[in-house]
Amino acid sequence: MSDLAIRLQGVTKRFGDHVAVRDLDLDVPRGTILGLLGPNGSGKTTSIRMILGIYAPDSGRVELLGGEPDHEHRSRVGYLPEERGMYKKMKVLDHLSFIGELRGVPAREGRRRGGEWLERLGLSDWGGRKVEDLSKGMQQKVQFAATVLHKPDLLILDEPFSGLDPINQDLLEAIVRELNEGGTTILFSTHLMDQAERLCRRVCLISRARKVLDGDLRELRRAEDRGDVEVEFEGDAAWLESPDIATATATDEGWHLTLGEGVEPAAVVRLAMSAGVELRRFERVVPRLHEMFIRHAGADAAHDAGRLPLAPRTGAAR
Amino acid sequence: MKTGPLSVLRAIIKREYLQRVRSRWFVISTIGAPLVVIGVMVVPLLMAQGGGESSGPRSMALLDRSGSLGELVGPGLEGAGYRVSRASGGSEEDLATLTQQVEDGDLYAVLVLDSATLNTGSARLIVENSPSSIRRLTLRQLVGQAALVATLQGEAPEAMGLLSGGSLEVEVLDDEVEVESSDFILAYIGAFLLYITLLFYAVAVMRSVLEEKTSRVVEVVLSSVRPIELMLGKILGVGAVGLTQLGIWATIFLLFAELGLPKLMGARPELAGLVELANVAPTAGQLGLFLAFFLGGYFLYSSMYAAVGAMTNSDQEAQQAQGPLVMLMVVPAVILPPVLENPESGLAVWTSLVPFFAPVLMFARAVSGAAPAIQIVISLVGILVATVAMAWVGGRIYRVGILMTGKRPTIRELWRWVRAG
């Protein structure tokens, strides 16, 4: 058995003249939580659809759970698309057992597991009601249950938490974590950077159909760390003119400093002391995902904002 | 866990079938349609006989003061469906008693004939509620004729021959039966039923595809099912609903013809006209033809309608995009009457061999006995070939279109989808 849940090699997909995904390589090790990040229209959903075999790539290779994205391998994947869709006229439990049946769970067993999930999600009274009678948030939880009902080895969640209140976000987050601890590999796309930071072990950043960043989140942080510091002080700001300080940007709470080549962060403290200003706060700034996102995709995202995405989308790049 | 294309297909068919069969619409139309049809046939006959005001023959008292007219009017009244009682005597007290009976509802009416009736044809009718104009006319004619007969009997007995209305001698020159045979009726009704059900169930497939597409549930389904499996499962599931409905209808009519009808006619002899209905009952061969052309036509049209559902984004768009298909379906319905009138004409033969028209037209010709077996076979093979071709094209359009949102594709884009597929 391959130790990779997903492997994309040089995958490209075009729609007419538009290149949705260009030459994408991506390895997702089993057991990890990978965040697929990128601005609108950057190719996340198309990539996911190719992983699932919904689209065939124009060129390149897709490996899913160590094999082709065929029926056998796909039935071990749970997929929550960004566009939430359910059979509105079906009863909740019927819907759950049908989706389970498509993935090989016998109807009766599907109903049993569906009931358990509804209880866990606080919807046990709603199993016999029609889907259309449920609120949007409830429908989203039911759809999550449908995604995990067949105990998949790989969970692919496209913007899983959009439209949920914080309490339910936390609930689903806890369940995702728990499933991961049980061995389920998780790939999810999101615009919520703090959520990605909390949940992901790995991230892959796509922008304008290309991958721009990919790897272990901690390692990326280390690699992206330019030794930036934030300071707050009383006194004249003239000392910031020092050649050791490359840039100094005023923020709400002080200054954000990037340092010159080879300058130790501790040098800032010495500079401040010799300038005679009173240092109130000195903080090493570890790069946040948010900053990495902006740094690598910001220009592209701004450029792409004027273009029409392929499919209507919810949420916005932040 | 066992998974495979077959168990998935079964799940899709089962869902499609159960959701539809359990729906209120299915129950209403399956039970309601035969009731309406039977009602349409039976109720007019009941109305015609009973006058629609009450059931059973009405009783009428005949008070004859003229002395001779009663003999003539009495049988006429009975012929018109009244139960007649001849009231003896003719005093005012007798009349008052009878009038009281009318008021009490024991009698429908009292008809009073006197010497004036004999001279002028006028009579008096005592009745609780104002009778319908048809009833008035019938009674006036009865009385008037009786008066005329009585007068003529006295004065010109030889004129009686003319009054009997003469006689009609029918001389049949050409022995060919007019086409109003039961097969003709069957062909017409059957072809029309085919047209309606084919259109209805093919459109049902389109709506189902569209619903999955617009509700976006299709993306979840397609993450574990191939598009062609989903399309096939949907077509089979909806088709099974159609067969179920047709089967229930056939059973209801059969039960009505075999059990209900004899009972009904025993209780109400005036419904004898319905005997025709029993004569129209189709043979097993004709039922087989219906089934064959229904299945052929359904698979042909539903695979095209599935593609229309997949390439559109809303009901309105689908309404427009299905235009060409509706045209294809309406043509046979429009030329059905001339084809049946002249089932061996060139028009009838050639149009009924066109696969898109064959389900309705060839069925009609086959049932009316005008189509040789070889033509029936050719048309069925033609339908099969066309179905395979349309399912291939439709499947490719479906596969691309089902996940496509935005503008409706142009013909050229559609062609590209088919080629790229």
XYZ file of C-alpha atoms in Angstrom:
739
model
C 0.000 0.000 0.000
C 1.324 3.387 -0.981
C 2.041 5.740 1.892
C 0.537 8.521 -0.159
C -3.185 9.151 -0.060
C -3.020 11.416 -3.097
C -0.344 11.903 -5.696
C -0.677 14.359 -8.572
C 2.084 14.457 -11.138
C 2.197 17.209 -13.718
C -1.567 17.497 -13.840
C -3.082 20.041 -16.232
C -6.732 20.792 -16.979
C -8.054 23.231 -19.567
C -11.566 24.445 -20.244
C -11.469 25.824 -23.749
C -8.745 28.448 -23.735
C -8.746 28.785 -19.979
C -6.152 26.778 -18.056
C -7.751 25.882 -14.730
C -4.835 23.875 -13.344
C -1.305 23.982 -14.771
C 1.297 21.283 -14.232
C 0.385 20.572 -10.633
C 2.455 18.213 -8.486
C 1.063 17.328 -5.093
C 1.815 14.561 -2.639
C -0.494 14.056 0.329
C 0.918 11.542 2.826
C -1.537 9.262 4.573
C -2.668 10.379 7.976
C -2.020 14.076 7.509
C -4.297 17.089 7.429
C -3.583 19.146 4.350
C -4.986 22.578 3.722
C -5.479 23.505 0.091
C -5.371 27.267 0.010
C -5.784 29.717 -2.802
C -7.714 32.696 -4.059
C -10.977 32.432 -5.982
C -10.642 30.742 -9.328
C -7.143 29.518 -8.594
C -7.979 25.916 -9.460
C -8.714 24.345 -6.073
C -12.093 22.860 -6.947
C -10.874 21.676 -10.345
C -7.913 19.980 -8.664
C -10.233 18.272 -6.193
C -12.525 17.157 -8.988
C -9.551 15.601 -10.786
C -8.417 13.844 -7.624
C -11.896 12.334 -7.431
C -11.982 11.367 -11.086
C -14.954 13.655 -11.753
C -12.759 15.377 -14.319
C -10.086 13.590 -16.284
C -6.882 15.653 -16.517
C -5.760 16.720 -19.990
C -2.273 15.597 -19.098
C -0.492 14.269 -16.029
C -1.256 11.475 -13.626
C -3.642 11.176 -10.712
C -3.152 8.535 -8.042
C -5.833 8.091 -5.411
C -5.172 5.891 -2.369
C -2.463 4.107 -4.297
C -4.509 3.457 -7.434
C -6.553 4.936 -10.234
C -9.460 7.185 -9.227
C -11.886 4.379 -10.132
C -15.000 3.201 -8.379
C -13.156 1.002 -5.891
C -10.814 3.733 -4.710
C -13.357 6.516 -4.889
C -15.761 4.670 -2.648
C -13.172 4.994 0.126
C -13.206 8.786 -0.180
C -15.660 11.109 1.494
C -16.242 14.301 -0.465
C -17.983 17.431 0.751
C -18.254 19.805 -2.212
C -18.225 23.536 -1.791
C -21.635 23.817 -3.410
C -23.853 22.103 -0.885
C -26.382 19.851 -2.542
C -28.919 17.437 -1.163
C -32.118 15.797 -2.346
C -34.485 18.369 -0.893
C -37.586 16.199 -1.080
C -35.978 13.208 0.612
C -36.169 12.471 4.282
C -32.897 13.081 6.084
C -32.234 9.435 6.941
C -33.215 8.281 3.443
C -30.751 10.745 1.982
C -27.988 9.566 4.303
C -28.564 5.896 3.570
C -28.713 6.563 -0.195
C -25.379 8.381 -0.235
C -23.981 5.554 1.891
C -25.318 2.971 -0.560
C -23.515 4.688 -3.417
C -20.322 4.046 -1.478
C -21.079 0.469 -0.566
C -22.804 0.743 2.818
C -25.932 -1.460 2.870
C -29.101 0.610 3.348
C -29.928 -0.734 6.790
C -26.400 -0.202 8.109
C -26.453 3.280 6.546
C -29.604 4.171 8.443
C -28.080 2.969 11.692
C -24.899 4.969 11.240
C -26.924 7.931 9.970
C -28.932 7.871 13.190
C -25.743 7.842 15.248
C -24.304 10.792 13.369
C -27.508 12.785 13.669
C -27.387 12.239 17.416
C -23.775 13.343 17.573
C -24.635 16.460 15.571
C -27.660 17.254 17.727
C -30.189 16.451 14.990
C -31.631 13.167 16.250
C -35.214 14.474 16.018
C -34.854 15.368 12.347
C -34.184 11.971 10.741
C -37.757 11.584 9.499
C -38.136 15.154 8.244
C -37.600 16.265 4.686
C -34.260 17.858 3.949
C -35.953 21.042 2.767
C -37.505 21.513 6.223
C -34.048 21.902 7.784
C -32.223 25.189 8.248
C -29.126 25.831 6.173
C -26.795 25.106 9.048
C -28.602 21.851 9.831
C -28.413 20.804 6.190
C -24.714 21.428 6.264
C -24.292 19.175 9.255
C -26.380 16.462 7.618
C -24.209 16.740 4.558
C -21.132 16.359 6.661
C -22.642 13.193 8.127
C -23.282 11.905 4.586
C -19.630 12.549 3.777
C -18.236 10.473 6.624
C -20.958 7.813 6.888
C -18.996 5.162 4.990
C -15.886 5.605 7.177
C -13.661 6.852 4.373
C -9.869 6.571 4.384
C -9.623 10.002 2.821
C -11.830 12.981 3.518
C -11.927 15.811 0.998
C -13.713 18.888 2.304
C -14.186 21.925 0.077
C -14.745 24.979 2.299
C -16.274 22.793 5.009
C -16.918 25.452 7.614
C -18.356 28.300 5.570
C -21.799 29.306 6.674
C -21.613 27.645 10.087
C -21.886 29.462 13.393
C -18.801 29.327 15.660
C -20.271 26.617 17.893
C -20.904 24.286 14.994
C -17.574 25.189 13.432
C -15.897 24.025 16.626
C -18.016 20.871 16.683
C -17.060 19.914 13.118
C -13.452 20.874 13.719
C -13.339 18.544 16.709
C -14.857 15.732 14.661
C -12.358 16.296 11.839
C -9.497 16.162 14.335
C -10.903 13.030 15.895
C -11.280 11.295 12.521
C -7.693 12.250 11.703
C -6.510 10.750 14.971
C -8.337 7.595 13.946
C -6.194 7.466 10.811
C -8.286 9.320 8.239
C -6.326 11.491 5.842
C -7.905 14.890 5.423
C -7.643 17.388 2.611
C -9.605 20.563 2.939
C -9.724 23.816 1.101
C -10.496 26.993 2.932
C -10.237 30.735 2.927
C -10.166 30.873 6.719
C -6.451 31.166 7.465
C -6.695 30.920 11.232
C -8.703 27.735 10.856
C -6.132 26.306 8.449
C -3.413 27.259 10.912
C -5.196 25.498 13.771
C -6.017 22.331 11.846
C -3.440 21.743 9.129
C -0.219 19.916 9.373
C 0.554 20.590 5.733
C -0.540 23.321 3.369
C -0.543 23.677 -0.363
C -1.039 27.135 -1.788
C -2.349 27.435 -5.331
C -2.528 30.668 -7.228
C -3.528 31.242 -10.834
C -3.629 27.552 -11.653
C -0.108 26.961 -10.285
C 1.203 25.683 -7.010
C 3.250 28.364 -5.285
C 3.891 26.831 -1.864
C 3.654 23.299 -0.522
C 4.920 21.516 2.545
C 4.811 20.952 6.281
C 3.356 24.029 7.945
C 6.050 24.282 10.645
C 8.846 23.872 8.139
C 7.285 26.442 5.878
C 7.057 28.839 8.778
C 10.720 28.324 9.512
C 11.630 28.790 5.890
C 9.418 31.820 5.538
C 10.689 33.332 8.761
C 12.715 36.417 7.855
C 13.317 37.336 11.460
C 10.733 40.110 11.480
C 10.061 41.808 14.794
C 7.397 44.065 16.163
C 8.289 46.817 18.581
C 6.465 49.419 20.624
C 8.449 52.246 22.194
C 8.350 55.762 23.698
C 10.547 58.357 22.049
C 11.979 59.493 18.751
C 11.625 57.076 15.832
C 14.831 58.253 14.171
C 16.741 55.160 15.332
C 14.654 53.112 12.880
C 16.735 54.693 10.095
C 19.596 52.314 11.041
C 21.041 50.351 8.101
C 20.360 47.130 10.034
C 16.632 47.718 9.685
C 15.461 47.162 6.133
C 11.906 48.458 6.449
C 9.824 49.874 9.250
C 6.062 49.956 8.918
C 3.810 51.677 11.426
C 0.954 49.493 12.673
C -1.890 50.176 15.071
C 0.154 48.980 18.014
C 3.693 49.967 17.040
C 6.111 49.166 14.272
C 6.676 46.146 12.107
C 10.368 45.811 11.238
C 12.078 43.688 8.633
C 15.772 43.323 9.198
C 18.748 43.568 6.898
C 20.656 40.538 5.646
C 22.307 38.610 8.508
C 21.005 40.884 11.241
C 20.016 39.102 14.472
C 16.665 40.135 15.944
C 18.394 40.841 19.231
C 20.290 43.635 17.481
C 17.080 45.675 17.465
C 17.107 45.739 21.260
C 20.673 47.003 21.305
C 19.830 49.658 18.703
C 16.879 50.881 20.743
C 18.917 51.037 23.944
C 21.759 52.954 22.342
C 19.232 55.381 20.845
C 17.877 55.948 24.346
C 14.240 55.128 23.572
C 12.143 53.221 26.070
C 11.219 49.825 24.580
C 7.718 48.815 25.723
C 7.294 45.658 23.644
C 9.608 43.526 21.569
C 8.221 40.530 19.748
C 9.593 38.054 17.261
C 7.011 37.702 14.515
C 6.508 34.168 13.276
C 5.005 34.416 9.799
C 1.294 33.726 9.849
C -0.351 31.738 7.118
C -2.269 34.860 6.316
C 0.932 36.738 5.515
C 2.365 33.860 3.521
C -0.876 33.733 1.578
C -0.759 37.432 0.806
C 2.971 37.327 0.083
C 2.680 34.533 -2.452
C -0.782 35.015 -3.850
C -1.572 38.620 -3.034
C -0.659 40.143 -6.357
C -2.291 37.326 -8.253
C -5.372 37.446 -6.090
C -5.751 41.141 -6.731
C -5.275 40.506 -10.412
C -7.795 37.703 -10.440
C -10.408 39.643 -8.528
C -11.573 41.318 -11.724
C -12.128 38.013 -13.500
C -15.217 35.907 -13.499
C -14.706 32.594 -11.704
C -15.731 29.446 -13.580
C -18.409 28.536 -11.114
C -20.317 30.790 -8.713
C -18.499 30.783 -5.425
C -19.135 31.727 -1.862
C -16.725 33.376 0.523
C -13.879 35.678 -0.353
C -10.133 35.667 -0.100
C -8.984 37.433 2.998
C -18.222 -3.845 2.220
C -19.363 -4.860 -1.212
C -19.400 -2.156 -3.786
C -19.655 -2.356 -7.494
C -21.284 -0.614 -10.409
C -24.258 -2.961 -10.167
C -25.081 -2.341 -6.524
C -24.664 1.383 -7.139
C -26.987 1.218 -10.141
C -29.499 -0.641 -8.023
C -29.325 2.041 -5.326
C -29.917 4.796 -7.885
C -32.861 2.979 -9.464
C -34.344 2.215 -6.052
C -34.125 5.831 -4.909
C -35.611 7.184 -8.118
C -38.405 4.619 -8.038
C -39.371 4.858 -4.374
C -39.237 8.655 -4.244
C -41.644 8.846 -7.159
C -44.001 6.030 -6.288
C -44.378 7.394 -2.757
C -45.164 10.886 -3.982
C -48.646 12.295 -3.653
C -48.692 13.027 -7.361
C -48.159 9.391 -8.297
C -50.945 8.124 -6.042
C -53.392 10.745 -7.265
C -52.710 10.267 -10.962
C -52.570 6.477 -10.771
C -55.875 6.144 -8.948
C -57.506 9.287 -10.290
C -56.986 8.864 -14.017
C -58.932 5.589 -14.356
C -61.707 6.963 -12.142
C -61.992 10.016 -14.366
C -62.021 7.904 -17.527
C -64.603 5.475 -16.166
C -66.599 8.399 -14.867
C -66.546 10.085 -18.254
C -67.969 6.947 -19.815
C -70.536 6.022 -17.179
C -71.906 9.315 -15.925
C -73.354 10.574 -19.248
C -75.251 7.312 -19.591
C -76.638 7.710 -16.093
C -77.556 11.318 -16.771
C -79.260 10.494 -20.050
C -81.482 7.939 -18.391
C -82.227 9.336 -15.001
C -82.644 12.923 -16.118
C -80.050 13.703 -13.535
C -82.584 14.848 -10.940
C -83.042 11.590 -9.103
C -82.496 7.948 -9.731
C -85.130 5.351 -10.518
C -88.282 5.772 -12.608
C -90.664 8.518 -11.501
C -94.169 7.684 -10.646
C -96.923 9.648 -12.292
C -100.634 9.510 -11.751
C -102.762 9.762 -14.852
C -106.183 11.286 -14.245
C -108.214 10.753 -17.347
C -111.445 12.764 -17.642
C -111.574 12.504 -21.417
C -112.499 8.835 -21.323
C -110.282 7.609 -24.182
C -106.951 9.404 -24.121
C -105.589 7.546 -21.086
C -105.253 4.361 -23.116
C -102.977 6.130 -25.561
C -100.949 8.355 -23.225
C -100.280 5.680 -20.601
C -97.986 3.401 -22.661
C -96.239 6.491 -24.043
C -95.413 7.662 -20.529
C -94.112 4.256 -19.603
C -91.963 4.292 -22.702
C -90.494 7.598 -21.538
C -89.499 6.007 -18.262
C -92.373 6.895 -15.923
C -94.150 4.487 -13.644
C -97.743 5.210 -14.407
C -100.729 4.684 -12.162
C -104.167 5.210 -13.664
C -106.302 7.131 -11.223
C -109.901 6.035 -11.268
C -112.743 8.511 -11.007
C -112.301 12.115 -11.857
C -113.872 14.116 -9.078
C -112.256 17.176 -7.558
C -111.727 15.197 -4.327
C -109.701 12.595 -6.179
C -107.570 15.345 -7.672
C -107.025 16.917 -4.279
C -105.875 13.587 -2.838
C -103.401 13.122 -5.685
C -102.141 16.686 -5.349
C -101.514 16.010 -1.691
C -99.473 12.955 -2.653
C -97.362 15.091 -4.958
C -96.756 17.550 -2.150
C -95.751 14.689 0.140
C -93.343 13.405 -2.439
C -95.115 10.076 -2.936
C -95.874 11.009 -6.506
C -93.742 12.878 -8.961
C -96.664 14.418 -10.815
C -100.306 14.202 -11.789
C -101.218 14.508 -15.449
C -104.803 15.605 -15.967
C -106.459 14.931 -19.316
C -109.976 16.194 -20.117
C -112.224 16.952 -23.044
C -110.215 20.061 -23.876
C -107.185 17.822 -24.365
C -108.989 15.934 -27.054
C -109.758 19.147 -28.924
C -106.702 21.307 -28.429
C -103.997 18.926 -27.148
C -103.614 20.904 -23.926
C -103.240 19.126 -20.605
C -102.500 19.991 -16.978
C -99.428 18.786 -15.076
C -99.334 19.107 -11.302
C -95.794 18.851 -10.062
C -93.748 19.851 -7.002
C -90.815 21.481 -8.808
C -90.703 23.059 -12.211
C -89.780 20.286 -14.657
C -86.933 20.623 -17.144
C -87.755 21.896 -20.613
C -86.921 18.519 -22.145
C -89.388 16.877 -19.790
C -92.069 19.454 -20.713
C -91.453 18.904 -24.406
C -91.649 15.121 -24.078
C -94.945 15.304 -22.216
C -96.453 17.849 -24.595
C -95.579 15.683 -27.569
C -96.995 12.584 -25.883
C -100.280 14.280 -25.106
C -100.499 16.071 -28.433
C -99.834 12.925 -30.396
C -102.326 10.967 -28.378
C -104.957 13.622 -29.064
C -104.115 13.548 -32.749
C -104.298 9.777 -32.858
C -107.602 9.721 -31.053
C -109.057 12.309 -33.422
C -107.800 10.575 -36.514
C -109.002 7.203 -35.291
C -112.458 8.645 -35.225
C -112.348 10.492 -38.541
C -109.741 9.005 -40.894
C -108.558 5.553 -39.861
C -106.439 5.220 -43.016
C -104.244 8.167 -41.959
C -103.001 6.020 -39.074
C -100.472 4.312 -41.290
C -98.649 7.565 -41.848
C -98.618 8.378 -38.144
C -96.745 5.190 -37.324
C -93.787 6.898 -38.901
C -93.289 4.553 -41.859
C -90.382 2.153 -42.021
C -86.757 2.157 -43.222
C -85.512 -0.591 -45.390
C -81.681 -0.824 -45.366
C -80.015 -2.196 -48.440
C -76.271 -2.873 -47.992
C -74.354 -2.650 -51.281
C -70.717 -2.785 -50.129
C -69.896 -5.462 -47.577
C -66.772 -3.689 -46.238
C -67.218 -2.713 -42.632
C -66.662 0.900 -41.767
C -63.385 1.420 -39.859
C -65.177 2.124 -36.604
C -64.149 -1.304 -35.408
C -62.899 -1.913 -31.890
C -59.341 -2.178 -33.263
C -59.588 1.308 -34.655
C -60.709 2.678 -31.316
C -57.944 0.738 -29.580
C -55.325 2.014 -31.981
C -56.461 5.555 -31.431
C -56.704 5.382 -27.651
C -53.510 3.345 -27.349
C -51.473 5.639 -29.597
C -52.709 8.661 -27.723
C -51.902 7.059 -24.375
C -48.427 6.223 -25.696
C -47.893 9.800 -26.774
C -48.989 11.186 -23.412
C -47.038 8.745 -21.249
C -43.880 8.921 -23.381
C -43.850 12.699 -23.234
C -44.653 12.700 -19.547
C -42.003 10.230 -18.432
C -39.274 11.539 -20.741
C -39.880 15.009 -19.307
C -39.802 13.468 -15.819
C -36.273 12.224 -16.543
C -35.274 15.706 -17.674
C -36.694 17.291 -14.536
C -34.955 14.777 -12.335
C -31.602 15.455 -14.001
C -32.172 19.179 -13.735
C -33.127 18.920 -10.079
C -29.914 17.083 -9.263
C -27.946 19.626 -11.223
C -29.504 22.759 -9.776
C -29.470 21.424 -6.223
C -25.785 20.549 -6.758
C -26.294 17.144 -5.208
C -24.922 15.732 -8.427
C -21.368 16.563 -7.443
C -21.584 14.369 -4.356
C -23.142 11.562 -6.345
C -20.568 11.840 -9.115
C -17.761 11.542 -6.590
C -18.665 7.867 -6.301
C -20.653 7.136 -9.471
C -19.813 7.532 -13.138
C -22.111 9.948 -15.003
C -23.301 7.241 -17.373
C -24.291 5.049 -14.418
C -26.259 7.897 -12.879
C -28.018 8.633 -16.178
C -28.809 4.977 -16.788
C -30.051 4.438 -13.245
C -32.291 7.475 -13.520
C -33.766 6.388 -16.845
C -34.395 2.862 -15.565
C -35.887 4.111 -12.295
C -38.287 6.563 -13.921
C -39.140 3.954 -16.560
C -40.021 1.457 -13.842
C -42.374 4.055 -12.363
C -44.017 4.399 -15.783
C -44.457 0.642 -16.121
C -45.884 0.457 -12.618
C -48.416 3.149 -13.396
C -49.425 1.599 -16.723
C -49.692 -1.787 -15.010
C -51.974 -0.429 -12.312
C -54.120 1.314 -14.899
C -54.421 -1.854 -16.949
C -55.372 -3.827 -13.841
C -58.014 -1.317 -12.815
C -59.619 -1.319 -16.263
C -59.459 -5.082 -16.490
C -61.109 -5.466 -13.105
C -63.729 -2.929 -14.095
C -64.437 -4.637 -17.421
C -64.482 -8.160 -15.996
C -66.098 -7.666 -12.596
C -67.420 -4.150 -12.160
C -69.115 -3.791 -15.519
C -71.352 -6.904 -15.417
C -72.424 -5.992 -11.903
C -73.116 -2.417 -12.894
C -75.124 -3.476 -15.930
C -77.061 -5.976 -13.874
C -78.074 -3.252 -11.457
C -78.698 -0.592 -14.077
C -79.859 -2.066 -17.374
C -79.900 1.394 -18.956
C -76.043 1.222 -18.958
C -76.128 -1.402 -21.687
C -74.142 1.022 -23.840
C -71.073 0.187 -21.800
C -70.998 -3.274 -23.300
C -69.039 -1.608 -26.075
C -66.289 -1.069 -23.543
C -65.885 -4.777 -22.897
C -65.591 -5.331 -26.628
C -62.717 -2.860 -26.813
C -60.592 -4.829 -24.334
C -57.184 -5.340 -25.961
C -55.717 -8.717 -26.747
C -52.459 -9.943 -25.242
C -50.728 -9.275 -28.555
C -51.913 -5.694 -28.601
C -50.749 -5.210 -25.012
C -47.378 -6.643 -26.023
C -47.143 -4.127 -28.872
C -47.955 -1.312 -26.473
C -45.246 -2.463 -24.080
C -42.655 -2.828 -26.836
C -43.317 0.609 -28.311
C -43.551 2.224 -24.883
C -40.174 0.855 -23.832
C -38.555 1.663 -27.184
C -39.949 5.168 -27.316
C -39.189 5.791 -23.666
C -35.523 4.851 -23.895
C -35.153 6.831 -27.117
C -36.740 10.004 -25.816
C -35.548 9.841 -22.212
C -31.884 9.658 -23.231
C -32.380 12.817 -25.289
C -34.318 14.513 -22.508
C -31.611 13.583 -19.990
C -29.098 15.450 -22.134
C -31.396 18.487 -22.278
C -31.683 18.447 -18.484
C -27.907 18.256 -18.147
C -27.142 21.143 -20.463
C -29.568 23.638 -18.948
C -29.579 25.418 -15.609
C -33.232 26.174 -14.893
C -36.762 25.106 -15.705
C -37.192 28.002 -18.108
C -34.017 27.163 -19.969
C -35.011 23.526 -20.157
C -38.456 24.566 -21.400
C -36.828 26.328 -24.356
C -34.139 23.753 -25.007
C -36.615 20.899 -25.229
C -38.444 22.645 -28.084
C -36.990 20.492 -30.869
C -37.792 17.321 -28.934
C -41.375 18.415 -28.337
C -41.687 19.023 -32.073
C -40.445 15.495 -32.737
C -43.056 14.129 -30.366
C -45.948 16.271 -31.557
C -45.582 15.371 -35.246
C -46.887 11.811 -34.827
C -49.729 13.016 -32.622
C -50.755 15.499 -35.300
C -50.650 13.083 -38.214
C -52.187 10.236 -36.242
C -55.765 10.816 -37.520
C -54.874 10.793 -41.246
C -52.587 7.815 -40.715
C -55.342 5.858 -39.013
C -57.888 6.950 -41.619
C -55.660 5.559 -44.328
C -53.152 3.244 -42.643
C -51.787 1.814 -45.885
C -51.027 5.110 -47.591
C -47.451 6.110 -48.400
C -47.578 8.816 -45.739
C -48.619 6.315 -43.103
C -46.015 3.708 -44.043
C -43.058 6.055 -44.337
C -43.721 8.235 -41.311
C -44.340 5.180 -39.144
C -40.911 3.828 -40.084
C -39.125 6.953 -38.805
C -37.720 5.921 -35.399
C -38.831 9.138 -33.682
C -42.423 8.762 -34.902
C -42.633 4.981 -34.868
C -43.583 4.542 -31.201
C -46.900 6.286 -31.810
C -47.578 5.734 -35.511
C -46.344 2.181 -36.045
C -48.118 1.137 -32.882
C -51.366 2.624 -34.194
C -50.987 0.941 -37.583
C -50.000 -2.368 -36.018
C -52.982 -2.418 -33.685
C -55.443 -1.452 -36.414
C -54.065 -4.416 -38.359
C -52.675 -2.384 -41.231
C -48.957 -2.970 -40.674
C -47.302 -6.163 -41.905
C -45.082 -7.883 -39.354
C -41.945 -7.029 -41.287
C -42.681 -3.289 -40.977
C -43.238 -3.649 -37.256
C -39.923 -5.429 -36.862
C -38.088 -2.864 -39.007
C -39.499 0.008 -36.973
C -38.564 -1.660 -33.669
C -35.027 -2.283 -34.900
C -34.917 1.331 -36.101
C -35.976 2.551 -32.676
C -33.287 0.392 -31.090
C -30.553 1.740 -33.385
C -31.700 5.321 -32.869
C -31.792 4.748 -29.104
C -28.222 3.504 -29.042
C -27.104 6.488 -31.110
C -29.053 9.009 -29.030
C -27.915 7.444 -25.750
C -24.313 7.714 -26.956
C -24.673 11.367 -27.918
C -26.910 12.159 -24.949
C -24.548 10.415 -22.546
C -21.633 12.512 -23.735
C -23.571 15.745 -23.483
C -24.803 14.651 -20.080
C -21.320 13.855 -18.842
C -19.963 17.301 -19.616
C -23.110 19.320 -19.032
C -24.057 17.952 -15.636
C -21.188 19.790 -13.901
C -21.244 22.850 -16.123
C -22.830 26.023 -14.864
C -23.263 29.324 -16.564
C -24.426 30.036 -20.067
C -26.374 27.439 -21.994
C -24.101 25.827 -24.587
C -24.434 26.630 -28.257
C -24.853 23.907 -30.850
C -21.157 24.147 -31.638
C -20.167 23.745 -28.010
C -22.511 20.778 -27.731
C -20.824 19.226 -30.731
C -17.462 19.732 -29.063
C -18.742 18.034 -25.924
C -19.896 15.070 -27.954
C -16.584 14.767 -29.748
C -14.467 15.357 -26.640
C -16.528 13.029 -24.432
